Amino acid sequence: MEQNAVMQECCFKDSDTAIRIHFHNAYELLFIREGHIRIHIGDAAYDGGPGSVFVIGRFEEHSLELRTPVYERYYVILNPDMTERLITDRRLLMPLRSRPQGFCHRYDVSDHMERFELIFRRLLEEQHIQDSFAGVMHMSLISELLILLCRLRPALFDATSQAGKTAVFAVQHYIDTHYAEPIRVSDLAERVFLTPCYLTHCFKSLTGYSPKQYLVQARLAAAKDLLIHSDFPVSEVAFHAGFSDVNNFIRTFRRETGYTPLRYREREQI
């Protein structure tokens, strides 16, 4: 798949292999067609069966165990930069990005099984078509998936005011694209014409993170990517991920993941 494509990967699988804990700096939508699993996403654990859709954010490590011999599923992994650039209605990003208190990663779509399976099948077919309309079709199908998820969880939009949502979306985007630079909450608040206190309140209500916590998660996600996909020494990883002090980076990484950066790299290379 092209580097600038929205879909990084789209698959149907019927293997019965458990998935160890792993991370990818991307969004994932997992649709279970047959079988039952136990999935761990961050600190949460869920049982899933036919008609379950799991939405996994770009910061969330996850693993799963099989509960039945048969496990058939579709999944699509989305490039976060391209997804956020091409989806103009920011509300559609909320299942992917918003983690308010009590958020559930599992959506029950059992009443819409045929429709969801049709969309995933069409995504599979379209990823092999390389004409000038392919990207438009991918976005159309992904948008349809996200609209259906949003309709199933309308309360997700009630976490804060419309003005607050607009400010939070803008700050999220700024952090996502400038995490390697020095960023202060006061500067973020000034950019969206809010007080730091009110911005923090809106941001936490909608995303589940304070702006500072979100910045740390964005930097850690970049660091994990570099640890997995490059041979940079830890000091360079820290610098490219936005940490000015390598010792602070190591402490923060260990606190958030339970691993030192080098041990994390070793784990991912097994």
Short mmCIF file of N, CA and C in Angstrom, two decimals, residues 44-222:
data_model
loop_
_atom_site.label_atom_id
_atom_site.label_comp_id
_atom_site.label_asym_id
_atom_site.label_seq_id
_atom_site.Cartn_x
_atom_site.Cartn_y
_atom_site.Cartn_z
N ALA A 44 -7.99 -1.77 29.85
CA ALA A 44 -9.33 -2.37 29.79
C ALA A 44 -9.29 -3.76 29.17
N ALA A 45 -10.25 -4.59 29.54
CA ALA A 45 -10.37 -5.93 28.97
C ALA A 45 -11.83 -6.18 28.59
N TYR A 46 -12.04 -6.83 27.44
CA TYR A 46 -13.39 -7.06 26.93
C TYR A 46 -13.48 -8.47 26.36
N ASP A 47 -14.70 -9.02 26.44
CA ASP A 47 -15.03 -10.23 25.68
C ASP A 47 -15.69 -9.79 24.39
N GLY A 48 -15.35 -10.46 23.31
CA GLY A 48 -15.92 -10.11 22.01
C GLY A 48 -16.34 -11.34 21.24
N GLY A 49 -17.43 -11.21 20.49
CA GLY A 49 -17.92 -12.29 19.65
C GLY A 49 -18.46 -11.73 18.35
N PRO A 50 -19.18 -12.54 17.58
CA PRO A 50 -19.71 -12.06 16.30
C PRO A 50 -20.54 -10.78 16.47
N GLY A 51 -20.23 -9.79 15.65
CA GLY A 51 -20.92 -8.51 15.75
C GLY A 51 -20.24 -7.52 16.67
N SER A 52 -19.05 -7.85 17.14
CA SER A 52 -18.27 -6.89 17.94
C SER A 52 -17.31 -6.13 17.03
N VAL A 53 -17.27 -4.81 17.19
CA VAL A 53 -16.25 -3.98 16.55
C VAL A 53 -15.44 -3.32 17.67
N PHE A 54 -14.14 -3.47 17.60
CA PHE A 54 -13.26 -2.84 18.57
C PHE A 54 -12.50 -1.70 17.89
N VAL A 55 -12.50 -0.54 18.54
CA VAL A 55 -11.83 0.64 18.03
C VAL A 55 -10.59 0.88 18.89
N ILE A 56 -9.43 0.82 18.27
CA ILE A 56 -8.17 0.91 18.99
C ILE A 56 -7.45 2.18 18.57
N GLY A 57 -7.13 3.03 19.53
CA GLY A 57 -6.48 4.30 19.26
C GLY A 57 -5.00 4.16 19.02
N ARG A 58 -4.39 5.23 18.57
CA ARG A 58 -2.98 5.18 18.17
C ARG A 58 -2.03 5.07 19.35
N PHE A 59 -2.49 5.35 20.57
CA PHE A 59 -1.62 5.26 21.74
C PHE A 59 -1.80 3.94 22.50
N GLU A 60 -2.71 3.08 22.07
CA GLU A 60 -3.17 1.98 22.91
C GLU A 60 -2.53 0.64 22.52
N GLU A 61 -1.72 0.10 23.43
CA GLU A 61 -1.21 -1.25 23.25
C GLU A 61 -2.36 -2.24 23.46
N HIS A 62 -2.30 -3.37 22.78
CA HIS A 62 -3.39 -4.33 22.86
C HIS A 62 -2.90 -5.74 22.59
N SER A 63 -3.65 -6.70 23.12
CA SER A 63 -3.36 -8.11 22.92
C SER A 63 -4.69 -8.86 22.98
N LEU A 64 -4.70 -10.11 22.50
CA LEU A 64 -5.95 -10.87 22.60
C LEU A 64 -5.67 -12.35 22.78
N GLU A 65 -6.64 -13.00 23.43
CA GLU A 65 -6.62 -14.43 23.66
C GLU A 65 -7.85 -15.03 22.99
N LEU A 66 -7.71 -16.22 22.46
CA LEU A 66 -8.83 -16.90 21.81
C LEU A 66 -9.68 -17.62 22.85
N ARG A 67 -11.00 -17.57 22.65
CA ARG A 67 -11.93 -18.31 23.49
C ARG A 67 -12.58 -19.48 22.76
N THR A 68 -12.43 -19.51 21.42
CA THR A 68 -13.00 -20.58 20.61
C THR A 68 -11.98 -20.99 19.54
N PRO A 69 -12.06 -22.21 19.02
CA PRO A 69 -11.10 -22.64 17.98
C PRO A 69 -11.22 -21.82 16.70
N VAL A 70 -12.43 -21.38 16.40
CA VAL A 70 -12.65 -20.58 15.18
C VAL A 70 -12.60 -19.10 15.53
N TYR A 71 -11.84 -18.34 14.75
CA TYR A 71 -11.77 -16.89 14.96
C TYR A 71 -11.62 -16.22 13.60
N GLU A 72 -12.74 -15.71 13.07
CA GLU A 72 -12.73 -15.03 11.78
C GLU A 72 -12.96 -13.55 12.01
N ARG A 73 -12.13 -12.73 11.40
CA ARG A 73 -12.25 -11.28 11.63
C ARG A 73 -11.72 -10.50 10.43
N TYR A 74 -12.26 -9.31 10.30
CA TYR A 74 -11.73 -8.30 9.40
C TYR A 74 -11.07 -7.23 10.25
N TYR A 75 -10.03 -6.64 9.73
CA TYR A 75 -9.49 -5.46 10.41
C TYR A 75 -8.89 -4.51 9.39
N VAL A 76 -8.93 -3.26 9.74
CA VAL A 76 -8.31 -2.22 8.92
C VAL A 76 -7.46 -1.34 9.83
N ILE A 77 -6.25 -1.06 9.40
CA ILE A 77 -5.33 -0.17 10.13
C ILE A 77 -5.19 1.11 9.32
N LEU A 78 -5.45 2.24 9.98
CA LEU A 78 -5.51 3.53 9.30
C LEU A 78 -4.33 4.40 9.65
N ASN A 79 -3.76 5.02 8.63
CA ASN A 79 -2.70 6.01 8.83
C ASN A 79 -3.30 7.22 9.53
N PRO A 80 -2.85 7.55 10.75
CA PRO A 80 -3.52 8.64 11.48
C PRO A 80 -3.38 10.00 10.81
N ASP A 81 -2.21 10.29 10.25
CA ASP A 81 -2.01 11.60 9.62
C ASP A 81 -2.93 11.78 8.42
N MET A 82 -3.01 10.75 7.57
CA MET A 82 -3.85 10.86 6.38
C MET A 82 -5.33 10.86 6.76
N THR A 83 -5.70 10.04 7.75
CA THR A 83 -7.10 9.99 8.18
C THR A 83 -7.55 11.35 8.68
N GLU A 84 -6.72 11.97 9.53
CA GLU A 84 -7.09 13.25 10.12
C GLU A 84 -7.05 14.38 9.08
N ARG A 85 -6.22 14.22 8.07
CA ARG A 85 -6.15 15.25 7.03
C ARG A 85 -7.36 15.20 6.10
N LEU A 86 -7.84 14.00 5.81
CA LEU A 86 -8.86 13.84 4.79
C LEU A 86 -10.29 13.82 5.33
N ILE A 87 -10.47 13.52 6.62
CA ILE A 87 -11.82 13.56 7.18
C ILE A 87 -12.08 14.98 7.67
N THR A 88 -12.92 15.67 6.95
CA THR A 88 -13.15 17.09 7.24
C THR A 88 -14.16 17.29 8.37
N ASP A 89 -15.09 16.35 8.54
CA ASP A 89 -16.03 16.44 9.66
C ASP A 89 -15.36 15.80 10.87
N ARG A 90 -14.86 16.63 11.77
CA ARG A 90 -14.04 16.14 12.88
C ARG A 90 -14.82 15.23 13.83
N ARG A 91 -16.14 15.29 13.78
CA ARG A 91 -16.94 14.41 14.64
C ARG A 91 -16.67 12.94 14.33
N LEU A 92 -16.36 12.64 13.08
CA LEU A 92 -16.14 11.25 12.69
C LEU A 92 -14.86 10.68 13.30
N LEU A 93 -13.98 11.54 13.76
CA LEU A 93 -12.73 11.08 14.38
C LEU A 93 -12.93 10.69 15.84
N MET A 94 -14.08 11.04 16.40
CA MET A 94 -14.25 10.86 17.85
C MET A 94 -14.17 9.40 18.30
N PRO A 95 -14.74 8.42 17.57
CA PRO A 95 -14.52 7.03 18.01
C PRO A 95 -13.05 6.63 18.03
N LEU A 96 -12.24 7.25 17.16
CA LEU A 96 -10.83 6.94 17.07
C LEU A 96 -10.00 7.67 18.12
N ARG A 97 -10.41 8.90 18.46
CA ARG A 97 -9.54 9.77 19.25
C ARG A 97 -10.07 10.12 20.64
N SER A 98 -11.37 10.03 20.85
CA SER A 98 -11.96 10.48 22.12
C SER A 98 -12.06 9.32 23.10
N ARG A 99 -11.56 9.54 24.29
CA ARG A 99 -11.61 8.52 25.33
C ARG A 99 -12.10 9.14 26.64
N PRO A 100 -13.36 9.64 26.65
CA PRO A 100 -13.89 10.23 27.89
C PRO A 100 -14.05 9.16 28.96
N GLN A 101 -14.28 9.58 30.17
CA GLN A 101 -14.44 8.65 31.27
C GLN A 101 -15.55 7.65 30.95
N GLY A 102 -15.27 6.37 31.19
CA GLY A 102 -16.26 5.33 30.91
C GLY A 102 -16.31 4.87 29.47
N PHE A 103 -15.38 5.34 28.63
CA PHE A 103 -15.38 4.95 27.22
C PHE A 103 -15.24 3.44 27.09
N CYS A 104 -16.01 2.86 26.16
CA CYS A 104 -15.95 1.43 25.87
C CYS A 104 -15.42 1.24 24.44
N HIS A 105 -14.35 0.47 24.30
CA HIS A 105 -13.75 0.24 22.98
C HIS A 105 -14.59 -0.70 22.13
N ARG A 106 -15.52 -1.41 22.75
CA ARG A 106 -16.32 -2.39 22.03
C ARG A 106 -17.67 -1.79 21.61
N TYR A 107 -17.96 -1.90 20.32
CA TYR A 107 -19.26 -1.50 19.78
C TYR A 107 -20.01 -2.77 19.38
N ASP A 108 -21.26 -2.87 19.78
CA ASP A 108 -22.09 -4.00 19.39
C ASP A 108 -22.82 -3.65 18.10
N VAL A 109 -22.41 -4.29 17.00
CA VAL A 109 -23.03 -4.02 15.70
C VAL A 109 -23.78 -5.25 15.20
N SER A 110 -24.18 -6.13 16.14
CA SER A 110 -24.82 -7.39 15.76
C SER A 110 -26.10 -7.18 14.96
N ASP A 111 -26.76 -6.03 15.15
CA ASP A 111 -27.96 -5.75 14.35
C ASP A 111 -27.64 -5.24 12.96
N HIS A 112 -26.35 -5.03 12.69
CA HIS A 112 -25.93 -4.47 11.39
C HIS A 112 -24.81 -5.32 10.78
N MET A 113 -24.80 -6.62 11.11
CA MET A 113 -23.70 -7.50 10.68
C MET A 113 -23.47 -7.46 9.17
N GLU A 114 -24.55 -7.60 8.41
CA GLU A 114 -24.40 -7.67 6.95
C GLU A 114 -23.80 -6.38 6.40
N ARG A 115 -24.25 -5.26 6.93
CA ARG A 115 -23.75 -3.98 6.42
C ARG A 115 -22.28 -3.79 6.73
N PHE A 116 -21.88 -4.11 7.96
CA PHE A 116 -20.47 -3.96 8.32
C PHE A 116 -19.59 -4.92 7.52
N GLU A 117 -20.05 -6.16 7.36
CA GLU A 117 -19.24 -7.10 6.59
C GLU A 117 -19.11 -6.65 5.14
N LEU A 118 -20.18 -6.11 4.57
CA LEU A 118 -20.12 -5.61 3.20
C LEU A 118 -19.09 -4.50 3.07
N ILE A 119 -19.07 -3.57 4.03
CA ILE A 119 -18.11 -2.47 3.96
C ILE A 119 -16.68 -3.00 4.04
N PHE A 120 -16.42 -3.92 4.97
CA PHE A 120 -15.07 -4.47 5.08
C PHE A 120 -14.68 -5.26 3.84
N ARG A 121 -15.62 -6.00 3.26
CA ARG A 121 -15.31 -6.74 2.03
C ARG A 121 -14.98 -5.78 0.90
N ARG A 122 -15.70 -4.68 0.82
CA ARG A 122 -15.44 -3.70 -0.24
C ARG A 122 -14.09 -3.02 -0.03
N LEU A 123 -13.73 -2.77 1.25
CA LEU A 123 -12.40 -2.21 1.53
C LEU A 123 -11.31 -3.17 1.05
N LEU A 124 -11.51 -4.46 1.30
CA LEU A 124 -10.54 -5.47 0.84
C LEU A 124 -10.41 -5.45 -0.67
N GLU A 125 -11.53 -5.37 -1.36
CA GLU A 125 -11.51 -5.36 -2.82
C GLU A 125 -10.84 -4.09 -3.34
N GLU A 126 -11.19 -2.96 -2.74
CA GLU A 126 -10.72 -1.68 -3.24
C GLU A 126 -9.22 -1.47 -3.04
N GLN A 127 -8.63 -2.13 -2.02
CA GLN A 127 -7.20 -1.90 -1.79
C GLN A 127 -6.34 -2.45 -2.93
N HIS A 128 -6.91 -3.29 -3.77
CA HIS A 128 -6.17 -3.83 -4.91
C HIS A 128 -6.43 -3.05 -6.20
N ILE A 129 -7.27 -2.03 -6.13
CA ILE A 129 -7.56 -1.21 -7.31
C ILE A 129 -6.69 0.04 -7.25
N GLN A 130 -5.93 0.29 -8.30
CA GLN A 130 -4.96 1.37 -8.29
C GLN A 130 -5.30 2.47 -9.30
N ASP A 131 -6.58 2.83 -9.40
CA ASP A 131 -6.91 3.91 -10.31
C ASP A 131 -7.04 5.22 -9.54
N SER A 132 -7.40 6.29 -10.22
CA SER A 132 -7.42 7.62 -9.61
C SER A 132 -8.57 7.79 -8.62
N PHE A 133 -9.51 6.85 -8.61
CA PHE A 133 -10.65 6.95 -7.70
C PHE A 133 -10.45 6.14 -6.41
N ALA A 134 -9.36 5.38 -6.31
CA ALA A 134 -9.18 4.45 -5.20
C ALA A 134 -9.20 5.16 -3.85
N GLY A 135 -8.44 6.25 -3.75
CA GLY A 135 -8.38 6.96 -2.48
C GLY A 135 -9.73 7.52 -2.05
N VAL A 136 -10.48 8.02 -3.04
CA VAL A 136 -11.81 8.56 -2.75
C VAL A 136 -12.73 7.46 -2.23
N MET A 137 -12.66 6.27 -2.86
CA MET A 137 -13.50 5.16 -2.43
C MET A 137 -13.11 4.68 -1.03
N HIS A 138 -11.79 4.63 -0.76
CA HIS A 138 -11.35 4.24 0.59
C HIS A 138 -11.95 5.17 1.63
N MET A 139 -11.86 6.48 1.39
CA MET A 139 -12.36 7.44 2.36
C MET A 139 -13.88 7.35 2.49
N SER A 140 -14.57 7.07 1.39
CA SER A 140 -16.02 6.94 1.44
C SER A 140 -16.42 5.78 2.33
N LEU A 141 -15.76 4.64 2.17
CA LEU A 141 -16.09 3.45 2.95
C LEU A 141 -15.69 3.61 4.42
N ILE A 142 -14.52 4.19 4.66
CA ILE A 142 -14.08 4.42 6.04
C ILE A 142 -15.01 5.42 6.73
N SER A 143 -15.41 6.45 6.01
CA SER A 143 -16.35 7.43 6.58
C SER A 143 -17.67 6.76 6.93
N GLU A 144 -18.13 5.85 6.05
CA GLU A 144 -19.38 5.14 6.34
C GLU A 144 -19.25 4.33 7.62
N LEU A 145 -18.14 3.64 7.80
CA LEU A 145 -17.91 2.89 9.04
C LEU A 145 -17.98 3.80 10.25
N LEU A 146 -17.29 4.93 10.17
CA LEU A 146 -17.23 5.85 11.32
C LEU A 146 -18.59 6.47 11.60
N ILE A 147 -19.34 6.79 10.56
CA ILE A 147 -20.69 7.34 10.77
C ILE A 147 -21.56 6.33 11.51
N LEU A 148 -21.51 5.07 11.10
CA LEU A 148 -22.31 4.04 11.76
C LEU A 148 -21.91 3.90 13.23
N LEU A 149 -20.61 3.97 13.52
CA LEU A 149 -20.15 3.89 14.91
C LEU A 149 -20.62 5.10 15.71
N CYS A 150 -20.54 6.28 15.10
CA CYS A 150 -21.00 7.50 15.79
C CYS A 150 -22.49 7.42 16.10
N ARG A 151 -23.27 6.87 15.19
CA ARG A 151 -24.72 6.76 15.42
C ARG A 151 -25.03 5.78 16.55
N LEU A 152 -24.15 4.80 16.74
CA LEU A 152 -24.36 3.84 17.83
C LEU A 152 -23.99 4.41 19.19
N ARG A 153 -23.24 5.49 19.20
CA ARG A 153 -22.76 6.05 20.47
C ARG A 153 -22.96 7.57 20.48
N PRO A 154 -24.23 8.05 20.35
CA PRO A 154 -24.45 9.50 20.26
C PRO A 154 -24.01 10.26 21.50
N ALA A 155 -23.99 9.61 22.67
CA ALA A 155 -23.59 10.29 23.91
C ALA A 155 -22.14 10.74 23.87
N LEU A 156 -21.35 10.16 22.97
CA LEU A 156 -19.94 10.55 22.85
C LEU A 156 -19.80 12.03 22.51
N PHE A 157 -20.83 12.59 21.86
CA PHE A 157 -20.76 13.99 21.41
C PHE A 157 -21.19 14.97 22.50
N ASP A 158 -21.65 14.44 23.64
CA ASP A 158 -22.16 15.32 24.69
C ASP A 158 -21.11 15.67 25.74
N ALA A 159 -19.87 15.23 25.53
CA ALA A 159 -18.84 15.42 26.55
C ALA A 159 -18.51 16.88 26.81
N THR A 160 -18.66 17.73 25.81
CA THR A 160 -18.36 19.15 25.99
C THR A 160 -19.11 19.96 24.94
N SER A 161 -19.04 21.29 25.03
CA SER A 161 -19.75 22.16 24.10
C SER A 161 -19.13 22.10 22.71
N GLN A 162 -19.86 22.60 21.71
CA GLN A 162 -19.33 22.61 20.35
C GLN A 162 -18.07 23.45 20.26
N ALA A 163 -18.08 24.60 20.93
CA ALA A 163 -16.88 25.46 20.93
C ALA A 163 -15.72 24.73 21.59
N GLY A 164 -16.02 24.00 22.67
CA GLY A 164 -14.98 23.23 23.33
C GLY A 164 -14.43 22.13 22.44
N LYS A 165 -15.33 21.44 21.72
CA LYS A 165 -14.88 20.39 20.80
C LYS A 165 -13.96 20.96 19.74
N THR A 166 -14.37 22.09 19.15
CA THR A 166 -13.56 22.70 18.10
C THR A 166 -12.17 23.04 18.61
N ALA A 167 -12.10 23.57 19.81
CA ALA A 167 -10.80 23.92 20.41
C ALA A 167 -9.97 22.66 20.66
N VAL A 168 -10.61 21.62 21.19
CA VAL A 168 -9.88 20.38 21.48
C VAL A 168 -9.35 19.76 20.20
N PHE A 169 -10.18 19.70 19.15
CA PHE A 169 -9.73 19.14 17.87
C PHE A 169 -8.50 19.90 17.35
N ALA A 170 -8.55 21.24 17.47
CA ALA A 170 -7.44 22.06 16.98
C ALA A 170 -6.17 21.80 17.79
N VAL A 171 -6.31 21.67 19.11
CA VAL A 171 -5.15 21.43 19.96
C VAL A 171 -4.59 20.03 19.73
N GLN A 172 -5.46 19.04 19.59
CA GLN A 172 -4.99 17.70 19.27
C GLN A 172 -4.16 17.70 17.98
N HIS A 173 -4.69 18.36 16.96
CA HIS A 173 -3.98 18.40 15.69
C HIS A 173 -2.63 19.10 15.84
N TYR A 174 -2.61 20.18 16.60
CA TYR A 174 -1.35 20.90 16.78
C TYR A 174 -0.33 20.02 17.49
N ILE A 175 -0.74 19.34 18.55
CA ILE A 175 0.18 18.46 19.26
C ILE A 175 0.66 17.33 18.36
N ASP A 176 -0.24 16.74 17.59
CA ASP A 176 0.12 15.63 16.71
C ASP A 176 1.17 16.03 15.68
N THR A 177 1.17 17.28 15.29
CA THR A 177 2.09 17.73 14.24
C THR A 177 3.29 18.52 14.76
N HIS A 178 3.30 18.84 16.07
CA HIS A 178 4.40 19.62 16.63
C HIS A 178 4.95 19.03 17.92
N TYR A 179 4.68 17.74 18.18
CA TYR A 179 5.08 17.13 19.45
C TYR A 179 6.58 17.20 19.71
N ALA A 180 7.39 17.27 18.65
CA ALA A 180 8.84 17.29 18.82
C ALA A 180 9.36 18.67 19.23
N GLU A 181 8.46 19.66 19.26
CA GLU A 181 8.85 21.02 19.63
C GLU A 181 8.47 21.30 21.08
N PRO A 182 9.08 22.32 21.69
CA PRO A 182 8.64 22.72 23.05
C PRO A 182 7.19 23.21 23.00
N ILE A 183 6.34 22.69 23.87
CA ILE A 183 4.92 23.06 23.90
C ILE A 183 4.50 23.29 25.34
N ARG A 184 3.85 24.43 25.59
CA ARG A 184 3.30 24.72 26.91
C ARG A 184 1.78 24.82 26.81
N VAL A 185 1.10 24.40 27.87
CA VAL A 185 -0.35 24.43 27.87
C VAL A 185 -0.86 25.86 27.69
N SER A 186 -0.16 26.81 28.28
CA SER A 186 -0.58 28.21 28.14
C SER A 186 -0.53 28.66 26.68
N ASP A 187 0.47 28.20 25.94
CA ASP A 187 0.55 28.55 24.51
C ASP A 187 -0.57 27.89 23.72
N LEU A 188 -0.89 26.65 24.07
CA LEU A 188 -1.99 25.96 23.39
C LEU A 188 -3.31 26.68 23.64
N ALA A 189 -3.52 27.08 24.89
CA ALA A 189 -4.76 27.79 25.24
C ALA A 189 -4.86 29.11 24.49
N GLU A 190 -3.75 29.80 24.37
CA GLU A 190 -3.75 31.09 23.66
C GLU A 190 -4.10 30.89 22.18
N ARG A 191 -3.67 29.77 21.59
CA ARG A 191 -3.95 29.51 20.19
C ARG A 191 -5.45 29.36 19.93
N VAL A 192 -6.19 28.86 20.92
CA VAL A 192 -7.63 28.61 20.71
C VAL A 192 -8.49 29.57 21.54
N PHE A 193 -7.86 30.60 22.08
CA PHE A 193 -8.58 31.69 22.78
C PHE A 193 -9.37 31.20 23.99
N LEU A 194 -8.75 30.27 24.74
CA LEU A 194 -9.34 29.79 25.99
C LEU A 194 -8.34 29.97 27.12
N THR A 195 -8.84 29.93 28.34
CA THR A 195 -7.92 29.93 29.47
C THR A 195 -7.30 28.53 29.57
N PRO A 196 -6.10 28.42 30.12
CA PRO A 196 -5.50 27.09 30.29
C PRO A 196 -6.38 26.15 31.10
N CYS A 197 -7.05 26.68 32.11
CA CYS A 197 -7.91 25.85 32.97
C CYS A 197 -9.09 25.29 32.18
N TYR A 198 -9.75 26.16 31.39
CA TYR A 198 -10.93 25.70 30.65
C TYR A 198 -10.52 24.76 29.51
N LEU A 199 -9.40 25.04 28.87
CA LEU A 199 -8.91 24.14 27.83
C LEU A 199 -8.64 22.76 28.42
N THR A 200 -7.98 22.72 29.57
CA THR A 200 -7.67 21.45 30.22
C THR A 200 -8.95 20.70 30.57
N HIS A 201 -9.95 21.41 31.05
CA HIS A 201 -11.24 20.79 31.39
C HIS A 201 -11.89 20.18 30.15
N CYS A 202 -11.98 20.95 29.07
CA CYS A 202 -12.61 20.45 27.84
C CYS A 202 -11.82 19.29 27.25
N PHE A 203 -10.52 19.43 27.25
CA PHE A 203 -9.64 18.42 26.65
C PHE A 203 -9.77 17.09 27.39
N LYS A 204 -9.74 17.16 28.72
CA LYS A 204 -9.85 15.94 29.54
C LYS A 204 -11.22 15.30 29.38
N SER A 205 -12.27 16.11 29.35
CA SER A 205 -13.63 15.59 29.21
C SER A 205 -13.81 14.82 27.90
N LEU A 206 -13.19 15.33 26.83
CA LEU A 206 -13.39 14.75 25.51
C LEU A 206 -12.43 13.60 25.21
N THR A 207 -11.17 13.75 25.60
CA THR A 207 -10.16 12.78 25.19
C THR A 207 -9.76 11.80 26.27
N GLY A 208 -10.04 12.14 27.53
CA GLY A 208 -9.57 11.31 28.64
C GLY A 208 -8.17 11.66 29.09
N TYR A 209 -7.52 12.57 28.39
CA TYR A 209 -6.18 13.03 28.75
C TYR A 209 -6.21 14.54 29.02
N SER A 210 -5.32 15.01 29.87
CA SER A 210 -5.06 16.45 29.91
C SER A 210 -4.18 16.78 28.70
N PRO A 211 -4.08 18.05 28.30
CA PRO A 211 -3.19 18.38 27.18
C PRO A 211 -1.75 17.90 27.41
N LYS A 212 -1.27 18.04 28.65
CA LYS A 212 0.10 17.61 28.96
C LYS A 212 0.23 16.10 28.82
N GLN A 213 -0.76 15.35 29.32
CA GLN A 213 -0.72 13.89 29.19
C GLN A 213 -0.78 13.47 27.72
N TYR A 214 -1.61 14.16 26.95
CA TYR A 214 -1.72 13.83 25.53
C TYR A 214 -0.40 14.08 24.81
N LEU A 215 0.26 15.17 25.17
CA LEU A 215 1.57 15.48 24.58
C LEU A 215 2.57 14.37 24.90
N VAL A 216 2.58 13.91 26.14
CA VAL A 216 3.49 12.84 26.52
C VAL A 216 3.18 11.57 25.73
N GLN A 217 1.88 11.25 25.56
CA GLN A 217 1.50 10.05 24.81
C GLN A 217 1.91 10.17 23.34
N ALA A 218 1.76 11.37 22.77
CA ALA A 218 2.17 11.58 21.37
C ALA A 218 3.68 11.39 21.22
N ARG A 219 4.43 11.89 22.17
CA ARG A 219 5.89 11.73 22.12
C ARG A 219 6.30 10.27 22.32
N LEU A 220 5.62 9.58 23.23
CA LEU A 220 5.93 8.17 23.46
C LEU A 220 5.57 7.33 22.24
N ALA A 221 4.47 7.65 21.58
CA ALA A 221 4.09 6.92 20.36
C ALA A 221 5.16 7.09 19.29
N ALA A 222 5.66 8.31 19.14
CA ALA A 222 6.74 8.56 18.17
C ALA A 222 8.00 7.80 18.56
#
